[in-house]
Amino acid sequence: MFFILGMTNGRQDFDYRDTIICPSCGRLGGCRVFMTYMQVLLFFIPCFRWNKAYYVEMSCCKRVFKLNPRIGIIIQHGGKERIRQEDLMPL
Ligand SMILES: [Zn+2]
């Protein structure tokens, strides 16, 4: 009996469209939300993810902010939560 284990990091983009006033440049910008994570592969099949972090990339100035994970989890599960400026932390 043997196992083939691997470890990778990955990125998942969410289908989320909203516009907010950008905390960086002050213009109205579109938000693109994505998540990064580490995952264990067992026989090349992803089976466990951890170290998840949620980010927002602004369309106006391409600045990336860390997103409040509470909002990120809602968006990940298809919820319609509005992102507010206070949910964004500069990297
Ligand atoms: Zn901006």
mmCIF file of N, CA, C and O and ligand atoms in Angstrom:
data_model
loop_
_atom_site.group_PDB
_atom_site.id
_atom_site.type_symbol
_atom_site.label_atom_id
_atom_site.label_comp_id
_atom_site.label_asym_id
_atom_site.label_seq_id
_atom_site.Cartn_x
_atom_site.Cartn_y
_atom_site.Cartn_z
ATOM 1 N N MET A 1 0.849 -1.188 0.000
ATOM 2 C CA MET A 1 0.000 0.000 0.000
ATOM 3 C C MET A 1 0.886 1.240 0.000
ATOM 4 O O MET A 1 1.791 1.353 0.807
ATOM 5 N N PHE A 2 0.624 2.156 -0.886
ATOM 6 C CA PHE A 2 1.371 3.402 -0.885
ATOM 7 C C PHE A 2 0.460 4.567 -1.294
ATOM 8 O O PHE A 2 -0.596 4.359 -1.887
ATOM 9 N N PHE A 3 0.888 5.759 -0.950
ATOM 10 C CA PHE A 3 0.116 6.960 -1.288
ATOM 11 C C PHE A 3 1.001 7.893 -2.096
ATOM 12 O O PHE A 3 2.200 7.967 -1.861
ATOM 13 N N ILE A 4 0.412 8.553 -3.025
ATOM 14 C CA ILE A 4 1.107 9.644 -3.710
ATOM 15 C C ILE A 4 0.509 10.942 -3.193
ATOM 16 O O ILE A 4 -0.651 11.246 -3.425
ATOM 17 N N LEU A 5 1.324 11.679 -2.446
ATOM 18 C CA LEU A 5 0.864 12.924 -1.847
ATOM 19 C C LEU A 5 1.561 14.095 -2.517
ATOM 20 O O LEU A 5 2.740 14.022 -2.832
ATOM 21 N N GLY A 6 0.843 15.127 -2.718
ATOM 22 C CA GLY A 6 1.445 16.344 -3.247
ATOM 23 C C GLY A 6 0.876 17.542 -2.548
ATOM 24 O O GLY A 6 -0.109 17.445 -1.830
ATOM 25 N N MET A 7 1.527 18.688 -2.746
ATOM 26 C CA MET A 7 1.047 19.908 -2.142
ATOM 27 C C MET A 7 1.221 21.035 -3.147
ATOM 28 O O MET A 7 2.283 21.160 -3.753
ATOM 29 N N THR A 8 0.205 21.808 -3.348
ATOM 30 C CA THR A 8 0.312 22.947 -4.260
ATOM 31 C C THR A 8 -0.398 24.134 -3.641
ATOM 32 O O THR A 8 -1.185 23.974 -2.718
ATOM 33 N N ASN A 9 -0.136 25.303 -4.186
ATOM 34 C CA ASN A 9 -1.020 26.410 -3.858
ATOM 35 C C ASN A 9 -1.852 26.717 -5.082
ATOM 36 O O ASN A 9 -1.470 26.428 -6.201
ATOM 37 N N GLY A 10 -3.017 27.251 -4.839
ATOM 38 C CA GLY A 10 -3.950 27.491 -5.934
ATOM 39 C C GLY A 10 -4.653 28.807 -5.777
ATOM 40 O O GLY A 10 -4.519 29.495 -4.765
ATOM 41 N N ARG A 11 -5.393 29.134 -6.802
ATOM 42 C CA ARG A 11 -6.154 30.378 -6.813
ATOM 43 C C ARG A 11 -7.502 30.101 -7.459
ATOM 44 O O ARG A 11 -7.569 29.380 -8.455
ATOM 45 N N GLN A 12 -8.525 30.650 -6.873
ATOM 46 C CA GLN A 12 -9.862 30.504 -7.428
ATOM 47 C C GLN A 12 -10.492 31.876 -7.569
ATOM 48 O O GLN A 12 -10.529 32.654 -6.619
ATOM 49 N N ASP A 13 -10.959 32.178 -8.770
ATOM 50 C CA ASP A 13 -11.624 33.456 -9.015
ATOM 51 C C ASP A 13 -13.128 33.270 -8.876
ATOM 52 O O ASP A 13 -13.663 32.268 -9.324
ATOM 53 N N PHE A 14 -13.774 34.242 -8.268
ATOM 54 C CA PHE A 14 -15.218 34.141 -8.068
ATOM 55 C C PHE A 14 -15.943 35.013 -9.079
ATOM 56 O O PHE A 14 -15.429 36.032 -9.521
ATOM 57 N N ASP A 15 -17.149 34.586 -9.410
ATOM 58 C CA ASP A 15 -17.995 35.335 -10.333
ATOM 59 C C ASP A 15 -18.730 36.403 -9.538
ATOM 60 O O ASP A 15 -19.854 36.214 -9.116
ATOM 61 N N TYR A 16 -18.057 37.497 -9.292
ATOM 62 C CA TYR A 16 -18.630 38.562 -8.462
ATOM 63 C C TYR A 16 -18.421 39.882 -9.175
ATOM 64 O O TYR A 16 -17.314 40.190 -9.609
ATOM 65 N N ARG A 17 -19.481 40.642 -9.324
ATOM 66 C CA ARG A 17 -19.377 41.936 -9.998
ATOM 67 C C ARG A 17 -19.975 43.006 -9.110
ATOM 68 O O ARG A 17 -21.139 42.938 -8.761
ATOM 69 N N ASP A 18 -19.171 43.957 -8.751
ATOM 70 C CA ASP A 18 -19.688 45.091 -8.002
ATOM 71 C C ASP A 18 -18.718 46.248 -8.188
ATOM 72 O O ASP A 18 -17.576 46.047 -8.602
ATOM 73 N N THR A 19 -19.195 47.441 -7.916
ATOM 74 C CA THR A 19 -18.318 48.609 -8.000
ATOM 75 C C THR A 19 -18.345 49.326 -6.661
ATOM 76 O O THR A 19 -19.388 49.426 -6.020
ATOM 77 N N ILE A 20 -17.190 49.784 -6.239
ATOM 78 C CA ILE A 20 -17.098 50.583 -5.020
ATOM 79 C C ILE A 20 -16.127 51.731 -5.282
ATOM 80 O O ILE A 20 -15.371 51.706 -6.262
ATOM 81 N N ILE A 21 -16.159 52.700 -4.388
ATOM 82 C CA ILE A 21 -15.158 53.765 -4.450
ATOM 83 C C ILE A 21 -13.839 53.159 -3.979
ATOM 84 O O ILE A 21 -13.735 52.637 -2.869
ATOM 85 N N CYS A 22 -12.850 53.224 -4.800
ATOM 86 C CA CYS A 22 -11.570 52.577 -4.505
ATOM 87 C C CYS A 22 -10.873 53.286 -3.346
ATOM 88 O O CYS A 22 -10.700 54.505 -3.369
ATOM 89 N N PRO A 23 -10.479 52.558 -2.304
ATOM 90 C CA PRO A 23 -9.777 53.192 -1.179
ATOM 91 C C PRO A 23 -8.394 53.696 -1.564
ATOM 92 O O PRO A 23 -7.809 54.502 -0.855
ATOM 93 N N SER A 24 -7.886 53.226 -2.688
ATOM 94 C CA SER A 24 -6.532 53.608 -3.085
ATOM 95 C C SER A 24 -6.520 54.873 -3.929
ATOM 96 O O SER A 24 -5.820 55.831 -3.618
ATOM 97 N N CYS A 25 -7.317 54.897 -5.005
ATOM 98 C CA CYS A 25 -7.236 56.038 -5.927
ATOM 99 C C CYS A 25 -8.479 56.915 -5.882
ATOM 100 O O CYS A 25 -8.499 57.968 -6.509
ATOM 101 N N GLY A 26 -9.538 56.492 -5.161
ATOM 102 C CA GLY A 26 -10.706 57.339 -5.007
ATOM 103 C C GLY A 26 -11.683 57.306 -6.171
ATOM 104 O O GLY A 26 -12.701 57.993 -6.136
ATOM 105 N N ARG A 27 -11.379 56.541 -7.216
ATOM 106 C CA ARG A 27 -12.307 56.449 -8.345
ATOM 107 C C ARG A 27 -13.285 55.301 -8.112
ATOM 108 O O ARG A 27 -13.052 54.428 -7.281
ATOM 109 N N LEU A 28 -14.362 55.298 -8.912
ATOM 110 C CA LEU A 28 -15.305 54.192 -8.865
ATOM 111 C C LEU A 28 -14.696 53.035 -9.663
ATOM 112 O O LEU A 28 -14.390 53.186 -10.851
ATOM 113 N N GLY A 29 -14.485 51.917 -8.995
ATOM 114 C CA GLY A 29 -13.815 50.809 -9.668
ATOM 115 C C GLY A 29 -14.564 49.512 -9.479
ATOM 116 O O GLY A 29 -15.344 49.343 -8.537
ATOM 117 N N GLY A 30 -14.355 48.596 -10.386
ATOM 118 C CA GLY A 30 -14.946 47.265 -10.282
ATOM 119 C C GLY A 30 -14.087 46.378 -9.399
ATOM 120 O O GLY A 30 -12.867 46.488 -9.377
ATOM 121 N N CYS A 31 -14.745 45.493 -8.659
ATOM 122 C CA CYS A 31 -14.036 44.571 -7.772
ATOM 123 C C CYS A 31 -13.979 43.195 -8.415
ATOM 124 O O CYS A 31 -14.990 42.691 -8.863
ATOM 125 N N ARG A 32 -12.820 42.601 -8.388
ATOM 126 C CA ARG A 32 -12.725 41.198 -8.750
ATOM 127 C C ARG A 32 -12.252 40.462 -7.510
ATOM 128 O O ARG A 32 -11.228 40.818 -6.925
ATOM 129 N N VAL A 33 -12.996 39.443 -7.112
ATOM 130 C CA VAL A 33 -12.706 38.747 -5.866
ATOM 131 C C VAL A 33 -12.095 37.389 -6.181
ATOM 132 O O VAL A 33 -12.576 36.665 -7.057
ATOM 133 N N PHE A 34 -11.023 37.070 -5.475
ATOM 134 C CA PHE A 34 -10.432 35.744 -5.644
ATOM 135 C C PHE A 34 -9.881 35.254 -4.313
ATOM 136 O O PHE A 34 -9.749 36.009 -3.357
ATOM 137 N N MET A 35 -9.588 33.982 -4.290
ATOM 138 C CA MET A 35 -9.108 33.333 -3.068
ATOM 139 C C MET A 35 -7.820 32.585 -3.400
ATOM 140 O O MET A 35 -7.696 32.015 -4.478
ATOM 141 N N THR A 36 -6.890 32.616 -2.495
ATOM 142 C CA THR A 36 -5.711 31.764 -2.636
ATOM 143 C C THR A 36 -5.721 30.745 -1.506
ATOM 144 O O THR A 36 -6.298 30.984 -0.447
ATOM 145 N N TYR A 37 -5.083 29.615 -1.731
ATOM 146 C CA TYR A 37 -5.121 28.551 -0.731
ATOM 147 C C TYR A 37 -3.954 27.588 -0.975
ATOM 148 O O TYR A 37 -3.336 27.592 -2.046
ATOM 149 N N MET A 38 -3.699 26.782 0.023
ATOM 150 C CA MET A 38 -2.793 25.647 -0.117
ATOM 151 C C MET A 38 -3.657 24.394 -0.172
ATOM 152 O O MET A 38 -4.707 24.341 0.461
ATOM 153 N N GLN A 39 -3.218 23.394 -0.915
ATOM 154 C CA GLN A 39 -4.019 22.171 -0.918
ATOM 155 C C GLN A 39 -3.139 20.930 -0.993
ATOM 156 O O GLN A 39 -2.045 20.950 -1.546
ATOM 157 N N VAL A 40 -3.662 19.897 -0.399
ATOM 158 C CA VAL A 40 -3.015 18.585 -0.445
ATOM 159 C C VAL A 40 -3.658 17.779 -1.563
ATOM 160 O O VAL A 40 -4.880 17.771 -1.712
ATOM 161 N N LEU A 41 -2.830 17.152 -2.378
ATOM 162 C CA LEU A 41 -3.324 16.277 -3.439
ATOM 163 C C LEU A 41 -3.025 14.840 -3.048
ATOM 164 O O LEU A 41 -1.895 14.513 -2.698
ATOM 165 N N LEU A 42 -4.032 14.022 -3.116
ATOM 166 C CA LEU A 42 -3.849 12.602 -2.852
ATOM 167 C C LEU A 42 -4.144 11.880 -4.159
ATOM 168 O O LEU A 42 -5.249 11.965 -4.686
ATOM 169 N N PHE A 43 -3.159 11.233 -4.697
ATOM 170 C CA PHE A 43 -3.268 10.647 -6.046
ATOM 171 C C PHE A 43 -3.717 11.701 -7.059
ATOM 172 O O PHE A 43 -4.574 11.453 -7.898
ATOM 173 N N PHE A 44 -3.149 12.909 -6.928
ATOM 174 C CA PHE A 44 -3.392 14.029 -7.844
ATOM 175 C C PHE A 44 -4.814 14.586 -7.756
ATOM 176 O O PHE A 44 -5.233 15.361 -8.598
ATOM 177 N N ILE A 45 -5.559 14.180 -6.756
ATOM 178 C CA ILE A 45 -6.915 14.712 -6.567
ATOM 179 C C ILE A 45 -6.891 15.656 -5.363
ATOM 180 O O ILE A 45 -6.462 15.256 -4.277
ATOM 181 N N PRO A 46 -7.330 16.903 -5.556
ATOM 182 C CA PRO A 46 -7.358 17.826 -4.422
ATOM 183 C C PRO A 46 -8.285 17.305 -3.336
ATOM 184 O O PRO A 46 -9.432 16.935 -3.607
ATOM 185 N N CYS A 47 -7.791 17.214 -2.125
ATOM 186 C CA CYS A 47 -8.675 16.670 -1.085
ATOM 187 C C CYS A 47 -8.740 17.535 0.165
ATOM 188 O O CYS A 47 -9.615 17.335 0.984
ATOM 189 N N PHE A 48 -7.863 18.479 0.303
ATOM 190 C CA PHE A 48 -7.929 19.285 1.518
ATOM 191 C C PHE A 48 -7.305 20.638 1.235
ATOM 192 O O PHE A 48 -6.216 20.718 0.688
ATOM 193 N N ARG A 49 -8.023 21.682 1.607
ATOM 194 C CA ARG A 49 -7.518 23.049 1.417
ATOM 195 C C ARG A 49 -7.407 23.737 2.763
ATOM 196 O O ARG A 49 -8.238 23.547 3.632
ATOM 197 N N TRP A 50 -6.364 24.526 2.886
ATOM 198 C CA TRP A 50 -6.267 25.332 4.098
ATOM 199 C C TRP A 50 -5.536 26.624 3.759
ATOM 200 O O TRP A 50 -5.161 26.838 2.597
ATOM 201 N N ASN A 51 -5.331 27.420 4.772
ATOM 202 C CA ASN A 51 -4.643 28.700 4.589
ATOM 203 C C ASN A 51 -5.338 29.563 3.533
ATOM 204 O O ASN A 51 -4.693 30.187 2.711
ATOM 205 N N LYS A 52 -6.668 29.564 3.572
ATOM 206 C CA LYS A 52 -7.414 30.344 2.588
ATOM 207 C C LYS A 52 -7.321 31.829 2.909
ATOM 208 O O LYS A 52 -7.382 32.219 4.072
ATOM 209 N N ALA A 53 -7.168 32.613 1.872
ATOM 210 C CA ALA A 53 -7.170 34.066 2.039
ATOM 211 C C ALA A 53 -7.932 34.663 0.867
ATOM 212 O O ALA A 53 -7.854 34.162 -0.257
ATOM 213 N N TYR A 54 -8.675 35.714 1.144
ATOM 214 C CA TYR A 54 -9.537 36.330 0.139
ATOM 215 C C TYR A 54 -8.989 37.701 -0.216
ATOM 216 O O TYR A 54 -8.544 38.447 0.647
ATOM 217 N N TYR A 55 -9.049 38.007 -1.522
ATOM 218 C CA TYR A 55 -8.498 39.271 -2.006
ATOM 219 C C TYR A 55 -9.464 39.929 -2.976
ATOM 220 O O TYR A 55 -10.287 39.262 -3.602
ATOM 221 N N VAL A 56 -9.304 41.236 -3.099
ATOM 222 C CA VAL A 56 -10.060 42.004 -4.077
ATOM 223 C C VAL A 56 -9.066 42.755 -4.945
ATOM 224 O O VAL A 56 -8.167 43.417 -4.432
ATOM 225 N N GLU A 57 -9.234 42.616 -6.267
ATOM 226 C CA GLU A 57 -8.426 43.419 -7.177
ATOM 227 C C GLU A 57 -9.322 44.473 -7.805
ATOM 228 O O GLU A 57 -10.390 44.164 -8.332
ATOM 229 N N MET A 58 -8.871 45.723 -7.741
ATOM 230 C CA MET A 58 -9.656 46.824 -8.289
ATOM 231 C C MET A 58 -9.339 47.001 -9.767
ATOM 232 O O MET A 58 -8.179 46.923 -10.178
ATOM 233 N N SER A 59 -10.398 47.268 -10.553
ATOM 234 C CA SER A 59 -10.185 47.443 -11.993
ATOM 235 C C SER A 59 -9.582 48.810 -12.310
ATOM 236 O O SER A 59 -8.925 48.985 -13.324
ATOM 237 N N CYS A 60 -9.779 49.779 -11.430
ATOM 238 C CA CYS A 60 -9.351 51.154 -11.717
ATOM 239 C C CYS A 60 -7.830 51.300 -11.692
ATOM 240 O O CYS A 60 -7.236 51.912 -12.571
ATOM 241 N N CYS A 61 -7.188 50.748 -10.672
ATOM 242 C CA CYS A 61 -5.747 50.971 -10.527
ATOM 243 C C CYS A 61 -4.999 49.653 -10.305
ATOM 244 O O CYS A 61 -3.805 49.662 -10.026
ATOM 245 N N LYS A 62 -5.708 48.530 -10.419
ATOM 246 C CA LYS A 62 -5.111 47.188 -10.286
ATOM 247 C C LYS A 62 -4.547 46.922 -8.889
ATOM 248 O O LYS A 62 -3.789 45.983 -8.691
ATOM 249 N N ARG A 63 -4.919 47.747 -7.953
ATOM 250 C CA ARG A 63 -4.466 47.561 -6.574
ATOM 251 C C ARG A 63 -5.176 46.352 -5.975
ATOM 252 O O ARG A 63 -6.354 46.140 -6.211
ATOM 253 N N VAL A 64 -4.440 45.563 -5.188
ATOM 254 C CA VAL A 64 -5.023 44.382 -4.553
ATOM 255 C C VAL A 64 -5.126 44.620 -3.056
ATOM 256 O O VAL A 64 -4.183 45.094 -2.427
ATOM 257 N N PHE A 65 -6.287 44.303 -2.503
ATOM 258 C CA PHE A 65 -6.540 44.434 -1.069
ATOM 259 C C PHE A 65 -6.893 43.072 -0.504
ATOM 260 O O PHE A 65 -7.475 42.239 -1.187
ATOM 261 N N LYS A 66 -6.562 42.881 0.750
ATOM 262 C CA LYS A 66 -7.034 41.693 1.445
ATOM 263 C C LYS A 66 -8.475 41.940 1.867
ATOM 264 O O LYS A 66 -8.807 43.011 2.364
ATOM 265 N N LEU A 67 -9.311 40.928 1.653
ATOM 266 C CA LEU A 67 -10.739 41.072 1.952
ATOM 267 C C LEU A 67 -11.049 40.418 3.287
ATOM 268 O O LEU A 67 -10.524 39.340 3.606
ATOM 269 N N ASN A 68 -11.910 41.072 4.058
ATOM 270 C CA ASN A 68 -12.426 40.502 5.301
ATOM 271 C C ASN A 68 -12.913 39.065 5.017
ATOM 272 O O ASN A 68 -13.788 38.870 4.178
ATOM 273 N N PRO A 69 -12.355 38.061 5.702
ATOM 274 C CA PRO A 69 -12.699 36.668 5.370
ATOM 275 C C PRO A 69 -14.183 36.362 5.573
ATOM 276 O O PRO A 69 -14.717 35.487 4.895
ATOM 277 N N ARG A 70 -14.845 37.075 6.457
ATOM 278 C CA ARG A 70 -16.280 36.843 6.648
ATOM 279 C C ARG A 70 -17.042 37.136 5.349
ATOM 280 O O ARG A 70 -17.920 36.380 4.950
ATOM 281 N N ILE A 71 -16.670 38.228 4.664
ATOM 282 C CA ILE A 71 -17.300 38.579 3.392
ATOM 283 C C ILE A 71 -16.859 37.593 2.308
ATOM 284 O O ILE A 71 -17.645 37.157 1.475
ATOM 285 N N GLY A 72 -15.574 37.233 2.338
ATOM 286 C CA GLY A 72 -15.040 36.310 1.335
ATOM 287 C C GLY A 72 -15.763 34.973 1.334
ATOM 288 O O GLY A 72 -16.074 34.426 0.271
ATOM 289 N N ILE A 73 -16.048 34.461 2.511
ATOM 290 C CA ILE A 73 -16.728 33.161 2.603
ATOM 291 C C ILE A 73 -18.141 33.260 2.031
ATOM 292 O O ILE A 73 -18.599 32.363 1.320
ATOM 293 N N ILE A 74 -18.827 34.366 2.300
ATOM 294 C CA ILE A 74 -20.183 34.543 1.751
ATOM 295 C C ILE A 74 -20.133 34.569 0.231
ATOM 296 O O ILE A 74 -20.920 33.902 -0.452
ATOM 297 N N ILE A 75 -19.170 35.321 -0.334
ATOM 298 C CA ILE A 75 -19.060 35.420 -1.791
ATOM 299 C C ILE A 75 -18.672 34.063 -2.388
ATOM 300 O O ILE A 75 -19.186 33.655 -3.429
ATOM 301 N N GLN A 76 -17.804 33.352 -1.703
ATOM 302 C CA GLN A 76 -17.388 32.024 -2.175
ATOM 303 C C GLN A 76 -18.595 31.098 -2.343
ATOM 304 O O GLN A 76 -18.646 30.281 -3.250
ATOM 305 N N HIS A 77 -19.566 31.243 -1.449
ATOM 306 C CA HIS A 77 -20.744 30.381 -1.514
ATOM 307 C C HIS A 77 -21.888 31.020 -2.298
ATOM 308 O O HIS A 77 -23.037 30.626 -2.155
ATOM 309 N N GLY A 78 -21.557 32.004 -3.117
ATOM 310 C CA GLY A 78 -22.544 32.557 -4.040
ATOM 311 C C GLY A 78 -23.438 33.617 -3.444
ATOM 312 O O GLY A 78 -24.404 34.028 -4.084
ATOM 313 N N GLY A 79 -23.139 34.071 -2.252
ATOM 314 C CA GLY A 79 -23.975 35.092 -1.611
ATOM 315 C C GLY A 79 -23.729 36.454 -2.224
ATOM 316 O O GLY A 79 -22.687 36.725 -2.807
ATOM 317 N N LYS A 80 -24.710 37.320 -2.090
ATOM 318 C CA LYS A 80 -24.606 38.671 -2.641
ATOM 319 C C LYS A 80 -24.342 39.639 -1.499
ATOM 320 O O LYS A 80 -25.241 40.296 -1.000
ATOM 321 N N GLU A 81 -23.141 39.684 -1.062
ATOM 322 C CA GLU A 81 -22.769 40.594 0.015
ATOM 323 C C GLU A 81 -22.034 41.775 -0.604
ATOM 324 O O GLU A 81 -21.160 41.591 -1.436
ATOM 325 N N ARG A 82 -22.404 42.959 -0.202
ATOM 326 C CA ARG A 82 -21.708 44.137 -0.719
ATOM 327 C C ARG A 82 -20.372 44.295 -0.001
ATOM 328 O O ARG A 82 -20.287 44.156 1.211
ATOM 329 N N ILE A 83 -19.360 44.613 -0.764
ATOM 330 C CA ILE A 83 -18.056 44.905 -0.178
ATOM 331 C C ILE A 83 -18.003 46.391 0.163
ATOM 332 O O ILE A 83 -18.357 47.230 -0.648
ATOM 333 N N ARG A 84 -17.618 46.689 1.389
ATOM 334 C CA ARG A 84 -17.472 48.082 1.791
ATOM 335 C C ARG A 84 -15.993 48.391 1.974
ATOM 336 O O ARG A 84 -15.175 47.489 2.135
ATOM 337 N N GLN A 85 -15.682 49.670 1.978
ATOM 338 C CA GLN A 85 -14.271 50.057 2.080
ATOM 339 C C GLN A 85 -13.622 49.496 3.340
ATOM 340 O O GLN A 85 -12.460 49.133 3.333
ATOM 341 N N GLU A 86 -14.407 49.426 4.433
ATOM 342 C CA GLU A 86 -13.801 48.968 5.690
ATOM 343 C C GLU A 86 -13.519 47.456 5.688
ATOM 344 O O GLU A 86 -12.882 46.947 6.593
ATOM 345 N N ASP A 87 -14.023 46.728 4.668
ATOM 346 C CA ASP A 87 -13.719 45.299 4.552
ATOM 347 C C ASP A 87 -12.394 45.062 3.830
ATOM 348 O O ASP A 87 -11.947 43.921 3.710
ATOM 349 N N LEU A 88 -11.799 46.116 3.312
ATOM 350 C CA LEU A 88 -10.568 45.969 2.533
ATOM 351 C C LEU A 88 -9.370 46.440 3.346
ATOM 352 O O LEU A 88 -9.387 47.515 3.931
ATOM 353 N N MET A 89 -8.334 45.593 3.371
ATOM 354 C CA MET A 89 -7.111 45.962 4.068
ATOM 355 C C MET A 89 -5.987 46.034 3.062
ATOM 356 O O MET A 89 -5.798 45.112 2.273
ATOM 357 N N PRO A 90 -5.232 47.131 3.071
ATOM 358 C CA PRO A 90 -4.114 47.232 2.125
ATOM 359 C C PRO A 90 -3.071 46.160 2.411
ATOM 360 O O PRO A 90 -2.851 45.794 3.563
ATOM 361 N N LEU A 91 -2.446 45.650 1.373
ATOM 362 C CA LEU A 91 -1.415 44.618 1.558
ATOM 363 C C LEU A 91 -0.081 45.274 1.898
ATOM 364 O O LEU A 91 0.207 46.361 1.488
HETATM 365 ZN ZN ZN B 1 -8.259 52.374 -7.701
#
